[in-house]
PDB file of C-alpha atoms in Angstrom:
ATOM      1  CA  MET A 267     117.243  63.692 138.745  1.00 48.00           C
ATOM      2  CA  THR A 268     116.935  67.448 138.252  1.00 53.00           C
ATOM      3  CA  GLN A 269     119.399  69.317 136.095  1.00 59.00           C
ATOM      4  CA  GLU A 270     119.977  73.043 135.975  1.00 60.00           C
ATOM      5  CA  TRP A 271     121.642  74.793 133.103  1.00 58.00           C
ATOM      6  CA  THR A 272     121.438  78.089 131.240  1.00 52.00           C
ATOM      7  CA  SER A 273     118.780  77.542 128.586  1.00 57.00           C
ATOM      8  CA  ALA A 274     118.067  81.130 127.510  1.00 62.00           C
ATOM      9  CA  MET A 275     120.014  84.359 127.493  1.00 56.00           C
ATOM     10  CA  SER A 276     119.764  87.897 126.230  1.00 59.00           C
ATOM     11  CA  PHE A 277     122.195  90.765 126.605  1.00 61.00           C
ATOM     12  CA  SER A 278     122.145  94.425 125.615  1.00 62.00           C
ATOM     13  CA  SER A 279     125.533  94.820 123.920  1.00 64.00           C
ATOM     14  CA  PHE A 280     128.095  92.890 121.936  1.00 69.00           C
ATOM     15  CA  ALA A 281     130.833  94.873 123.711  1.00 73.00           C
ATOM     16  CA  PRO A 282     133.229  92.629 125.685  1.00 69.00           C
ATOM     17  CA  PRO A 283     132.433  92.478 129.432  1.00 64.00           C
ATOM     18  CA  SER A 284     134.286  94.963 131.610  1.00 61.00           C
ATOM     19  CA  GLY A 285     136.964  93.866 134.062  1.00 53.00           C
ATOM     20  CA  ALA A 286     139.530  92.577 131.599  1.00 46.00           C
ATOM     21  CA  GLY A 287     141.358  95.873 131.083  1.00 47.00           C
ATOM     22  CA  ASP A 288     141.997  97.590 127.773  1.00 46.00           C
ATOM     23  CA  GLU A 289     145.190  95.711 126.985  1.00 45.00           C
ATOM     24  CA  ALA A 290     143.659  92.272 127.537  1.00 45.00           C
ATOM     25  CA  ALA A 291     140.570  93.198 125.507  1.00 59.00           C
ATOM     26  CA  ALA A 292     142.604  94.330 122.506  1.00 70.00           C
ATOM     27  CA  ALA A 293     142.433  92.202 119.378  1.00 75.00           C
ATOM     28  CA  ILE A 294     145.414  89.898 118.846  1.00 84.00           C
ATOM     29  CA  ASP A 295     145.493  90.396 115.075  1.00 89.00           C
ATOM     30  CA  LEU A 296     144.380  93.819 113.841  1.00 90.00           C
ATOM     31  CA  ARG A 297     144.404  92.538 110.254  1.00 92.00           C
ATOM     32  CA  GLU A 298     145.972  95.741 109.016  1.00 93.00           C
ATOM     33  CA  ASP A 299     146.503  94.250 105.563  1.00 95.00           C
ATOM     34  CA  VAL A 300     142.747  93.647 105.297  1.00 95.00           C
ATOM     35  CA  GLU A 301     142.093  97.204 106.446  1.00 94.00           C
ATOM     36  CA  ALA A 302     144.437  98.593 103.775  1.00 93.00           C
ATOM     37  CA  ILE A 303     142.718  96.612 101.032  1.00 95.00           C
ATOM     38  CA  ALA A 304     139.270  97.656 102.257  1.00 95.00           C
ATOM     39  CA  MET A 305     140.293 101.310 102.272  1.00 93.00           C
ATOM     40  CA  ARG A 306     141.803 101.078  98.782  1.00 94.00           C
ATOM     41  CA  TRP A 307     138.693  99.526  97.276  1.00 95.00           C
ATOM     42  CA  GLN A 308     136.397 102.036  98.955  1.00 94.00           C
ATOM     43  CA  ALA A 309     138.438 104.848  97.412  1.00 93.00           C
ATOM     44  CA  PHE A 310     137.675 103.682  93.872  1.00 95.00           C
ATOM     45  CA  SER A 311     134.058 104.800  94.212  1.00 94.00           C
ATOM     46  CA  SER A 312     135.263 108.412  94.349  1.00 93.00           C
ATOM     47  CA  ARG A 313     136.739 107.998  90.857  1.00 94.00           C
ATOM     48  CA  GLY A 314     133.679 106.755  88.990  1.00 94.00           C
ATOM     49  CA  ALA A 315     132.631 110.096  87.520  1.00 94.00           C
ATOM     50  CA  LEU A 316     136.154 110.949  86.344  1.00 94.00           C
ATOM     51  CA  ALA A 317     136.527 107.478  84.846  1.00 95.00           C
ATOM     52  CA  GLY A 318     133.265 107.924  82.963  1.00 96.00           C
ATOM     53  CA  TRP A 319     134.334 111.246  81.466  1.00 95.00           C
ATOM     54  CA  ALA A 320     137.801 109.956  80.560  1.00 96.00           C
ATOM     55  CA  SER A 321     136.297 106.826  78.996  1.00 96.00           C
ATOM     56  CA  GLU A 322     134.192 108.926  76.605  1.00 95.00           C
ATOM     57  CA  GLU A 323     137.342 110.176  74.941  1.00 94.00           C
ATOM     58  CA  SER A 324     139.131 106.812  74.816  1.00 96.00           C
ATOM     59  CA  LEU A 325     136.050 105.022  73.459  1.00 96.00           C
ATOM     60  CA  ARG A 326     135.569 107.673  70.782  1.00 95.00           C
ATOM     61  CA  GLN A 327     139.202 107.483  69.704  1.00 95.00           C
ATOM     62  CA  ALA A 328     138.982 103.670  69.523  1.00 95.00           C
ATOM     63  CA  GLY A 329     135.970 103.956  67.235  1.00 95.00           C
ATOM     64  CA  VAL A 330     133.660 102.015  69.542  1.00 95.00           C
ATOM     65  CA  PRO A 331     130.061 102.535  68.322  1.00 93.00           C
ATOM     66  CA  ASP A 332     127.167 103.360  70.656  1.00 93.00           C
ATOM     67  CA  TYR A 333     129.515 103.655  73.601  1.00 95.00           C
ATOM     68  CA  GLY A 334     127.122 105.534  75.918  1.00 94.00           C
ATOM     69  CA  PRO A 335     126.134 102.500  78.035  1.00 95.00           C
ATOM     70  CA  LEU A 336     129.819 101.624  78.491  1.00 97.00           C
ATOM     71  CA  ILE A 337     130.368 104.977  80.168  1.00 97.00           C
ATOM     72  CA  ASN A 338     127.684 104.064  82.697  1.00 97.00           C
ATOM     73  CA  ARG A 339     129.214 100.614  83.026  1.00 97.00           C
ATOM     74  CA  VAL A 340     132.621 101.925  84.070  1.00 97.00           C
ATOM     75  CA  VAL A 341     130.931 104.190  86.625  1.00 96.00           C
ATOM     76  CA  GLU A 342     129.015 101.179  87.965  1.00 97.00           C
ATOM     77  CA  ILE A 343     132.219  99.140  88.235  1.00 97.00           C
ATOM     78  CA  HIS A 344     133.940 101.812  90.301  1.00 96.00           C
ATOM     79  CA  GLY A 345     130.870 102.086  92.561  1.00 95.00           C
ATOM     80  CA  LEU A 346     130.782  98.327  93.047  1.00 96.00           C
ATOM     81  CA  MET A 347     134.412  98.350  94.111  1.00 96.00           C
ATOM     82  CA  GLY A 348     133.585 100.940  96.758  1.00 95.00           C
ATOM     83  CA  SER A 349     130.727  98.894  98.167  1.00 95.00           C
ATOM     84  CA  ILE A 350     132.854  95.726  98.222  1.00 96.00           C
ATOM     85  CA  GLY A 351     135.555  97.600 100.113  1.00 95.00           C
ATOM     86  CA  GLU A 352     133.039  98.788 102.685  1.00 95.00           C
ATOM     87  CA  GLN A 353     131.724  95.270 103.209  1.00 95.00           C
ATOM     88  CA  LEU A 354     135.262  94.023 103.740  1.00 96.00           C
ATOM     89  CA  ALA A 355     135.834  96.761 106.330  1.00 94.00           C
ATOM     90  CA  LEU A 356     132.628  95.793 108.164  1.00 94.00           C
ATOM     91  CA  ALA A 357     133.589  92.113 108.095  1.00 94.00           C
ATOM     92  CA  ARG A 358     136.980  92.992 109.585  1.00 94.00           C
ATOM     93  CA  ALA A 359     135.413  95.088 112.360  1.00 92.00           C
ATOM     94  CA  ALA A 360     133.057  92.268 113.388  1.00 92.00           C
ATOM     95  CA  GLU A 361     135.898  89.731 113.438  1.00 94.00           C
ATOM     96  CA  LEU A 362     138.045  92.063 115.571  1.00 92.00           C
ATOM     97  CA  ASP A 363     135.196  92.322 118.080  1.00 91.00           C
ATOM     98  CA  ALA A 364     135.006  88.527 118.135  1.00 91.00           C
ATOM     99  CA  GLN A 365     138.700  88.451 119.062  1.00 91.00           C
ATOM    100  CA  ARG A 366     138.081  90.943 121.872  1.00 88.00           C
ATOM    101  CA  HIS A 367     135.294  88.803 123.300  1.00 85.00           C
ATOM    102  CA  ARG A 368     137.487  85.718 123.267  1.00 82.00           C
ATOM    103  CA  LEU A 369     140.222  87.537 125.179  1.00 79.00           C
ATOM    104  CA  GLY A 370     137.877  89.410 127.508  1.00 69.00           C
ATOM    105  CA  ALA A 371     136.680  86.116 128.976  1.00 53.00           C
ATOM    106  CA  ALA A 372     140.112  85.444 130.478  1.00 52.00           C
ATOM    107  CA  ILE A 373     139.493  87.760 133.473  1.00 51.00           C
ATOM    108  CA  VAL A 374     135.995  87.640 134.971  1.00 54.00           C
ATOM    109  CA  ASP A 375     134.194  87.845 138.287  1.00 62.00           C
ATOM    110  CA  PRO A 376     134.242  84.220 139.568  1.00 66.00           C
ATOM    111  CA  GLN A 377     130.645  84.530 140.753  1.00 66.00           C
ATOM    112  CA  GLN A 378     129.533  85.379 137.229  1.00 70.00           C
ATOM    113  CA  ALA A 379     131.933  83.098 135.395  1.00 73.00           C
ATOM    114  CA  ALA A 380     129.280  80.742 134.017  1.00 72.00           C
ATOM    115  CA  VAL A 381     126.999  83.526 132.808  1.00 72.00           C
ATOM    116  CA  LEU A 382     129.866  85.417 131.195  1.00 76.00           C
ATOM    117  CA  GLU A 383     131.090  82.265 129.489  1.00 77.00           C
ATOM    118  CA  HIS A 384     127.649  81.690 127.954  1.00 76.00           C
ATOM    119  CA  SER A 385     127.367  85.298 126.785  1.00 80.00           C
ATOM    120  CA  ARG A 386     130.911  85.147 125.420  1.00 83.00           C
ATOM    121  CA  ARG A 387     130.095  82.054 123.380  1.00 84.00           C
ATOM    122  CA  MET A 388     126.927  83.574 121.943  1.00 85.00           C
ATOM    123  CA  ALA A 389     128.601  86.904 121.188  1.00 88.00           C
ATOM    124  CA  VAL A 390     131.671  85.380 119.508  1.00 90.00           C
ATOM    125  CA  ARG A 391     129.480  83.267 117.269  1.00 88.00           C
ATOM    126  CA  ALA A 392     127.148  86.157 116.437  1.00 90.00           C
ATOM    127  CA  LEU A 393     130.021  88.486 115.593  1.00 93.00           C
ATOM    128  CA  CYS A 394     131.684  85.844 113.429  1.00 92.00           C
ATOM    129  CA  GLU A 395     128.396  85.215 111.654  1.00 92.00           C
ATOM    130  CA  MET A 396     128.062  88.962 111.131  1.00 93.00           C
ATOM    131  CA  SER A 397     131.554  88.993 109.638  1.00 94.00           C
ATOM    132  CA  THR A 398     130.737  86.121 107.288  1.00 94.00           C
ATOM    133  CA  HIS A 399     127.543  87.902 106.254  1.00 94.00           C
ATOM    134  CA  PHE A 400     129.600  90.823 104.947  1.00 95.00           C
ATOM    135  CA  VAL A 401     132.277  88.545 103.449  1.00 97.00           C
ATOM    136  CA  LEU A 402     129.614  86.673 101.495  1.00 96.00           C
ATOM    137  CA  GLY A 403     128.039  89.944 100.383  1.00 95.00           C
ATOM    138  CA  ALA A 404     131.412  91.172  99.182  1.00 97.00           C
ATOM    139  CA  ALA A 405     132.090  87.882  97.375  1.00 97.00           C
ATOM    140  CA  HIS A 406     128.736  88.060  95.590  1.00 97.00           C
ATOM    141  CA  GLY A 407     129.469  91.658  94.658  1.00 97.00           C
ATOM    142  CA  LEU A 408     132.939  90.724  93.439  1.00 98.00           C
ATOM    143  CA  ALA A 409     131.644  87.973  91.153  1.00 98.00           C
ATOM    144  CA  ASN A 410     129.078  90.336  89.659  1.00 98.00           C
ATOM    145  CA  LEU A 411     131.812  92.950  89.276  1.00 98.00           C
ATOM    146  CA  VAL A 412     133.896  90.489  87.237  1.00 98.00           C
ATOM    147  CA  LEU A 413     130.832  89.654  85.140  1.00 98.00           C
ATOM    148  CA  ARG A 414     130.219  93.337  84.426  1.00 98.00           C
ATOM    149  CA  THR A 415     133.852  93.809  83.464  1.00 98.00           C
ATOM    150  CA  VAL A 416     133.522  90.959  80.973  1.00 98.00           C
ATOM    151  CA  LEU A 417     130.410  92.683  79.601  1.00 98.00           C
ATOM    152  CA  CYS A 418     132.588  95.652  78.650  1.00 97.00           C
ATOM    153  CA  HIS A 419     133.807  93.610  75.672  1.00 97.00           C
ATOM    154  CA  SER A 420     131.189  93.596  72.898  1.00 95.00           C
ATOM    155  CA  ALA A 421     131.750  90.016  71.691  1.00 95.00           C
ATOM    156  CA  ALA A 422     131.776  88.675  75.243  1.00 96.00           C
ATOM    157  CA  ALA A 423     128.635  90.652  76.117  1.00 96.00           C
ATOM    158  CA  CYS A 424     126.861  89.168  73.121  1.00 96.00           C
ATOM    159  CA  GLU A 425     127.710  85.644  74.293  1.00 95.00           C
ATOM    160  CA  VAL A 426     126.535  86.354  77.847  1.00 97.00           C
ATOM    161  CA  ASN A 427     123.254  87.883  76.759  1.00 95.00           C
ATOM    162  CA  GLN A 428     122.514  85.012  74.384  1.00 95.00           C
ATOM    163  CA  ALA A 429     122.697  82.503  77.219  1.00 94.00           C
ATOM    164  CA  LYS A 430     119.178  81.245  77.793  1.00 93.00           C
ATOM    165  CA  ARG A 431     119.574  81.083  81.560  1.00 92.00           C
ATOM    166  CA  LEU A 432     120.459  84.799  81.698  1.00 96.00           C
ATOM    167  CA  LYS A 433     117.634  86.194  79.574  1.00 95.00           C
ATOM    168  CA  LYS A 434     115.818  87.544  82.623  1.00 96.00           C
ATOM    169  CA  ALA A 435     118.813  89.756  83.366  1.00 97.00           C
ATOM    170  CA  GLN A 436     117.785  91.883  80.352  1.00 96.00           C
ATOM    171  CA  GLY A 437     121.365  92.559  79.357  1.00 95.00           C
ATOM    172  CA  PHE A 438     122.545  93.493  82.862  1.00 97.00           C
ATOM    173  CA  PRO A 439     121.881  97.228  82.351  1.00 96.00           C
ATOM    174  CA  PRO A 440     124.258  99.437  84.374  1.00 96.00           C
ATOM    175  CA  GLY A 441     122.767 100.616  87.650  1.00 93.00           C
ATOM    176  CA  THR A 442     119.886  98.140  87.576  1.00 95.00           C
ATOM    177  CA  ASP A 443     118.142  96.865  90.700  1.00 94.00           C
ATOM    178  CA  LEU A 444     116.657  93.981  88.736  1.00 96.00           C
ATOM    179  CA  LYS A 445     117.027  90.886  90.918  1.00 95.00           C
ATOM    180  CA  ASP A 446     117.856  88.565  88.012  1.00 96.00           C
ATOM    181  CA  ALA A 447     120.764  90.809  87.005  1.00 97.00           C
ATOM    182  CA  TRP A 448     122.617  90.037  90.243  1.00 97.00           C
ATOM    183  CA  LEU A 449     123.713  86.412  90.173  1.00 97.00           C
ATOM    184  CA  THR A 450     124.468  84.248  93.189  1.00 94.00           C
ATOM    185  CA  PHE A 451     128.103  83.300  93.639  1.00 96.00           C
ATOM    186  CA  SER A 452     128.651  79.842  95.099  1.00 94.00           C
ATOM    187  CA  PRO A 453     131.181  76.991  94.834  1.00 94.00           C
ATOM    188  CA  THR A 454     128.811  75.100  92.519  1.00 92.00           C
ATOM    189  CA  GLY A 455     127.576  77.935  90.298  1.00 91.00           C
ATOM    190  CA  ASP A 456     128.229  76.919  86.685  1.00 94.00           C
ATOM    191  CA  VAL A 457     127.842  80.478  85.406  1.00 96.00           C
ATOM    192  CA  TRP A 458     131.186  81.176  87.061  1.00 97.00           C
ATOM    193  CA  SER A 459     132.844  77.799  86.445  1.00 96.00           C
ATOM    194  CA  THR A 460     131.738  77.160  82.852  1.00 96.00           C
ATOM    195  CA  LEU A 461     129.958  80.019  81.102  1.00 97.00           C
ATOM    196  CA  LEU A 462     132.143  82.946  82.125  1.00 97.00           C
ATOM    197  CA  PRO A 463     135.500  81.265  81.314  1.00 97.00           C
ATOM    198  CA  ALA A 464     134.162  80.315  77.878  1.00 96.00           C
ATOM    199  CA  VAL A 465     132.873  83.817  77.283  1.00 96.00           C
ATOM    200  CA  ALA A 466     136.161  85.392  78.370  1.00 97.00           C
ATOM    201  CA  ALA A 467     137.978  83.142  75.902  1.00 96.00           C
ATOM    202  CA  THR A 468     135.830  84.434  73.030  1.00 94.00           C
ATOM    203  CA  SER A 469     137.017  87.962  73.777  1.00 95.00           C
ATOM    204  CA  GLY A 470     140.589  87.041  72.877  1.00 96.00           C
ATOM    205  CA  LEU A 471     141.807  89.256  75.750  1.00 97.00           C
ATOM    206  CA  THR A 472     144.302  87.640  78.081  1.00 98.00           C
ATOM    207  CA  SER A 473     143.392  90.151  80.792  1.00 97.00           C
ATOM    208  CA  LEU A 474     139.735  89.084  80.852  1.00 98.00           C
ATOM    209  CA  GLN A 475     140.686  85.419  80.867  1.00 98.00           C
ATOM    210  CA  ASP A 476     143.076  85.964  83.768  1.00 98.00           C
ATOM    211  CA  LEU A 477     140.411  87.962  85.611  1.00 98.00           C
ATOM    212  CA  VAL A 478     137.860  85.158  85.347  1.00 98.00           C
ATOM    213  CA  ALA A 479     140.482  82.532  86.208  1.00 98.00           C
ATOM    214  CA  ARG A 480     141.280  84.339  89.471  1.00 98.00           C
ATOM    215  CA  LEU A 481     137.598  84.487  90.343  1.00 98.00           C
ATOM    216  CA  ARG A 482     137.450  80.745  89.750  1.00 98.00           C
ATOM    217  CA  LEU A 483     140.254  80.277  92.272  1.00 98.00           C
ATOM    218  CA  LEU A 484     138.135  82.073  94.852  1.00 98.00           C
ATOM    219  CA  GLN A 485     135.107  79.977  93.940  1.00 97.00           C
ATOM    220  CA  THR A 486     136.979  76.722  94.571  1.00 97.00           C
ATOM    221  CA  ASP A 487     139.079  77.893  97.536  1.00 97.00           C
ATOM    222  CA  PRO A 488     138.430  75.490 100.459  1.00 97.00           C
ATOM    223  CA  ARG A 489     138.085  78.486 102.796  1.00 97.00           C
ATOM    224  CA  PHE A 490     135.270  79.943 100.692  1.00 97.00           C
ATOM    225  CA  VAL A 491     133.650  76.531 100.342  1.00 95.00           C
ATOM    226  CA  ALA A 492     133.705  76.093 104.148  1.00 94.00           C
ATOM    227  CA  LEU A 493     132.145  79.520 104.580  1.00 94.00           C
ATOM    228  CA  GLU A 494     129.351  78.781 102.131  1.00 91.00           C
ATOM    229  CA  GLN A 495     128.625  75.436 103.785  1.00 88.00           C
ATOM    230  CA  ARG A 496     128.470  76.988 107.254  1.00 79.00           C
ATOM    231  CA  ARG A 497     126.230  79.765 106.016  1.00 76.00           C
ATOM    232  CA  GLY A 498     123.883  77.173 104.522  1.00 70.00           C
ATOM    233  CA  MET A 499     123.480  75.566 107.944  1.00 69.00           C
ATOM    234  CA  ASP A 500     123.193  78.783 109.924  1.00 64.00           C
ATOM    235  CA  TYR A 501     120.774  80.604 107.625  1.00 67.00           C
ATOM    236  CA  HIS A 502     118.865  77.924 105.735  1.00 64.00           C
ATOM    237  CA  ARG A 503     118.703  74.930 108.039  1.00 67.00           C
ATOM    238  CA  HIS A 504     118.896  74.367 111.797  1.00 71.00           C
ATOM    239  CA  ARG A 505     121.369  76.800 113.335  1.00 71.00           C
ATOM    240  CA  PRO A 506     123.007  75.085 116.350  1.00 72.00           C
ATOM    241  CA  GLN A 507     122.024  76.810 119.585  1.00 70.00           C
ATOM    242  CA  SER A 508     124.951  78.071 121.656  1.00 63.00           C
ATOM    243  CA  LEU A 509     123.506  76.858 124.973  1.00 66.00           C
ATOM    244  CA  ASP A 510     122.863  73.354 126.292  1.00 63.00           C
ATOM    245  CA  HIS A 511     119.381  72.003 125.694  1.00 63.00           C
ATOM    246  CA  THR A 512     117.244  68.853 125.734  1.00 64.00           C
ATOM    247  CA  SER A 513     115.924  69.068 122.167  1.00 73.00           C
ATOM    248  CA  PRO A 514     118.271  66.791 120.207  1.00 73.00           C
ATOM    249  CA  ARG A 515     117.902  66.856 116.431  1.00 75.00           C
ATOM    250  CA  ALA A 516     117.329  63.097 116.392  1.00 72.00           C
ATOM    251  CA  GLY A 517     114.290  63.547 118.626  1.00 79.00           C
ATOM    252  CA  LEU A 518     113.228  61.253 121.489  1.00 83.00           C
ATOM    253  CA  TRP A 519     111.404  58.485 119.651  1.00 86.00           C
ATOM    254  CA  SER A 520     113.021  55.776 117.523  1.00 87.00           C
ATOM    255  CA  TYR A 521     111.799  52.573 115.921  1.00 89.00           C
ATOM    256  CA  ASP A 522     113.653  49.296 115.367  1.00 90.00           C
ATOM    257  CA  ALA A 523     112.103  47.843 112.203  1.00 92.00           C
ATOM    258  CA  VAL A 524     113.812  44.473 112.675  1.00 93.00           C
ATOM    259  CA  HIS A 525     112.496  43.822 116.164  1.00 91.00           C
ATOM    260  CA  LYS A 526     109.428  46.023 115.705  1.00 91.00           C
ATOM    261  CA  VAL A 527     110.179  47.927 118.886  1.00 91.00           C
ATOM    262  CA  SER A 528     109.654  51.637 119.444  1.00 90.00           C
ATOM    263  CA  THR A 529     111.695  53.455 122.060  1.00 90.00           C
ATOM    264  CA  MET A 530     111.383  56.740 123.924  1.00 86.00           C
ATOM    265  CA  ARG A 531     114.265  58.273 125.830  1.00 85.00           C
ATOM    266  CA  MET A 532     114.767  61.238 128.128  1.00 82.00           C
ATOM    267  CA  PRO A 533     118.053  62.980 127.313  1.00 79.00           C
ATOM    268  CA  GLY A 534     120.075  65.105 129.675  1.00 70.00           C
ATOM    269  CA  ALA A 535     121.039  68.630 128.782  1.00 66.00           C
ATOM    270  CA  SER A 536     123.810  68.575 126.199  1.00 60.00           C
ATOM    271  CA  ALA A 537     125.585  70.781 123.695  1.00 64.00           C
ATOM    272  CA  ASP A 538     125.166  70.670 119.949  1.00 67.00           C
ATOM    273  CA  ALA A 539     128.418  69.389 118.465  1.00 68.00           C
ATOM    274  CA  GLU A 540     128.425  72.166 115.842  1.00 66.00           C
ATOM    275  CA  ARG A 541     127.904  75.065 118.237  1.00 68.00           C
ATOM    276  CA  ASP A 542     131.647  75.505 118.872  1.00 79.00           C
ATOM    277  CA  GLU A 543     132.366  79.217 118.513  1.00 82.00           C
ATOM    278  CA  GLU A 544     136.042  78.504 117.880  1.00 85.00           C
ATOM    279  CA  ILE A 545     135.140  76.607 114.710  1.00 89.00           C
ATOM    280  CA  VAL A 546     132.894  79.451 113.547  1.00 90.00           C
ATOM    281  CA  HIS A 547     135.625  81.964 114.296  1.00 92.00           C
ATOM    282  CA  ARG A 548     138.199  80.007 112.322  1.00 93.00           C
ATOM    283  CA  ILE A 549     135.851  79.810 109.337  1.00 94.00           C
ATOM    284  CA  SER A 550     135.149  83.541 109.449  1.00 95.00           C
ATOM    285  CA  ALA A 551     138.815  84.498 109.844  1.00 96.00           C
ATOM    286  CA  ASP A 552     139.897  82.205 107.003  1.00 96.00           C
ATOM    287  CA  ALA A 553     137.171  83.598 104.748  1.00 96.00           C
ATOM    288  CA  LEU A 554     138.193  87.172 105.551  1.00 96.00           C
ATOM    289  CA  GLU A 555     141.787  86.437 104.561  1.00 96.00           C
ATOM    290  CA  CYS A 556     140.690  84.467 101.508  1.00 97.00           C
ATOM    291  CA  LEU A 557     138.586  87.353 100.188  1.00 97.00           C
ATOM    292  CA  SER A 558     141.140  90.072 100.916  1.00 97.00           C
ATOM    293  CA  THR A 559     143.810  88.113  99.019  1.00 97.00           C
ATOM    294  CA  ALA A 560     141.447  87.718  96.078  1.00 98.00           C
ATOM    295  CA  LEU A 561     140.793  91.469  96.017  1.00 98.00           C
ATOM    296  CA  THR A 562     144.525  92.171  96.016  1.00 97.00           C
ATOM    297  CA  ASP A 563     145.087  89.807  93.094  1.00 98.00           C
ATOM    298  CA  LEU A 564     142.049  90.969  91.117  1.00 98.00           C
ATOM    299  CA  GLU A 565     142.668  94.709  91.340  1.00 97.00           C
ATOM    300  CA  PRO A 566     145.407  94.936  88.668  1.00 96.00           C
ATOM    301  CA  LEU A 567     143.552  92.441  86.478  1.00 97.00           C
ATOM    302  CA  LEU A 568     140.462  94.642  86.622  1.00 97.00           C
ATOM    303  CA  GLY A 569     142.505  97.654  85.637  1.00 96.00           C
ATOM    304  CA  GLN A 570     144.119  95.931  82.664  1.00 97.00           C
ATOM    305  CA  SER A 571     140.786  94.464  81.521  1.00 98.00           C
ATOM    306  CA  LEU A 572     139.130  97.882  81.518  1.00 97.00           C
ATOM    307  CA  ARG A 573     142.030  99.467  79.656  1.00 97.00           C
ATOM    308  CA  ASP A 574     141.913  96.678  77.066  1.00 97.00           C
ATOM    309  CA  CYS A 575     138.225  97.521  76.584  1.00 97.00           C
ATOM    310  CA  HIS A 576     139.132 101.208  76.020  1.00 97.00           C
ATOM    311  CA  LEU A 577     137.805 102.309  79.411  1.00 97.00           C
ATOM    312  CA  SER A 578     139.517 104.560  81.925  1.00 94.00           C
ATOM    313  CA  TRP A 579     141.257 103.215  84.994  1.00 92.00           C
ATOM    314  CA  THR A 580     143.608 104.910  87.422  1.00 86.00           C
ATOM    315  CA  PRO A 581     145.057 103.027  90.420  1.00 83.00           C
ATOM    316  CA  VAL A 582     144.264 104.599  93.771  1.00 79.00           C
ATOM    317  CA  ASP A 583     147.920 105.215  94.605  1.00 75.00           C
ATOM    318  CA  ALA A 584     148.822 106.616  91.170  1.00 53.00           C
TER     319      ALA A 584
END
């Protein structure tokens, strides 16, 4: 028996196929709250220099010795906030395009329905994966931002830098490109779940403890955990192909050790159970909302933590 199915496809644009009309191709949820948060965080990067200059005076008045590196630290923190905001904006844009593809498939040329459905599936998944790429980047940046805020407290910084596992970070110098100074943020990372909460407690500052506690909520949020698990499959293991194929993961050959019988089979074309673009889209959308909520909650905690460490901070809307 001969089967025919679409086994390979390439297309020149992620733009939704024409024919659905502008109204039908519009995104259902524009995620305007996410856009507002992304814009706010991007704006902080324009305040780094002013924050550095203002911090010189506040550090001097507080009698903080050798405060020069802290001036660079507060500039770095503002720059990190800007880059996190940009990543959130990019993640939002990719997810909106995924929505447009899902809707654009509702009206198609019947003669090209099958081809358009395949391209829609591939494009939705790719755009959602692009969105999660930026969400993960922003989450990693956010965790390292919290770490650098904790380092603004001298006692806490001493505890962090004494940790044997972090020696290669060389004190996390502001502005460094040293790979070991940028730690991976994951649901199982004990730097974030154990070390950082303990270090924040040694500072005696409620603001730093609350800051780290909110990061911990993000680390254990089921939506972030689902994102990290999906990313592990898509980027580190066997990414499920969007199209039907005859290369099952279990292979063709099997062996029955009890009866000492080996078997070969010829499978028909089938879909990978984990290829479902709707599942990928749900994961990406949940992660986008999860991160944007965390940024909203963390912003005032960052501000209070910096002020408690005698560093300058001015809210964007002040």
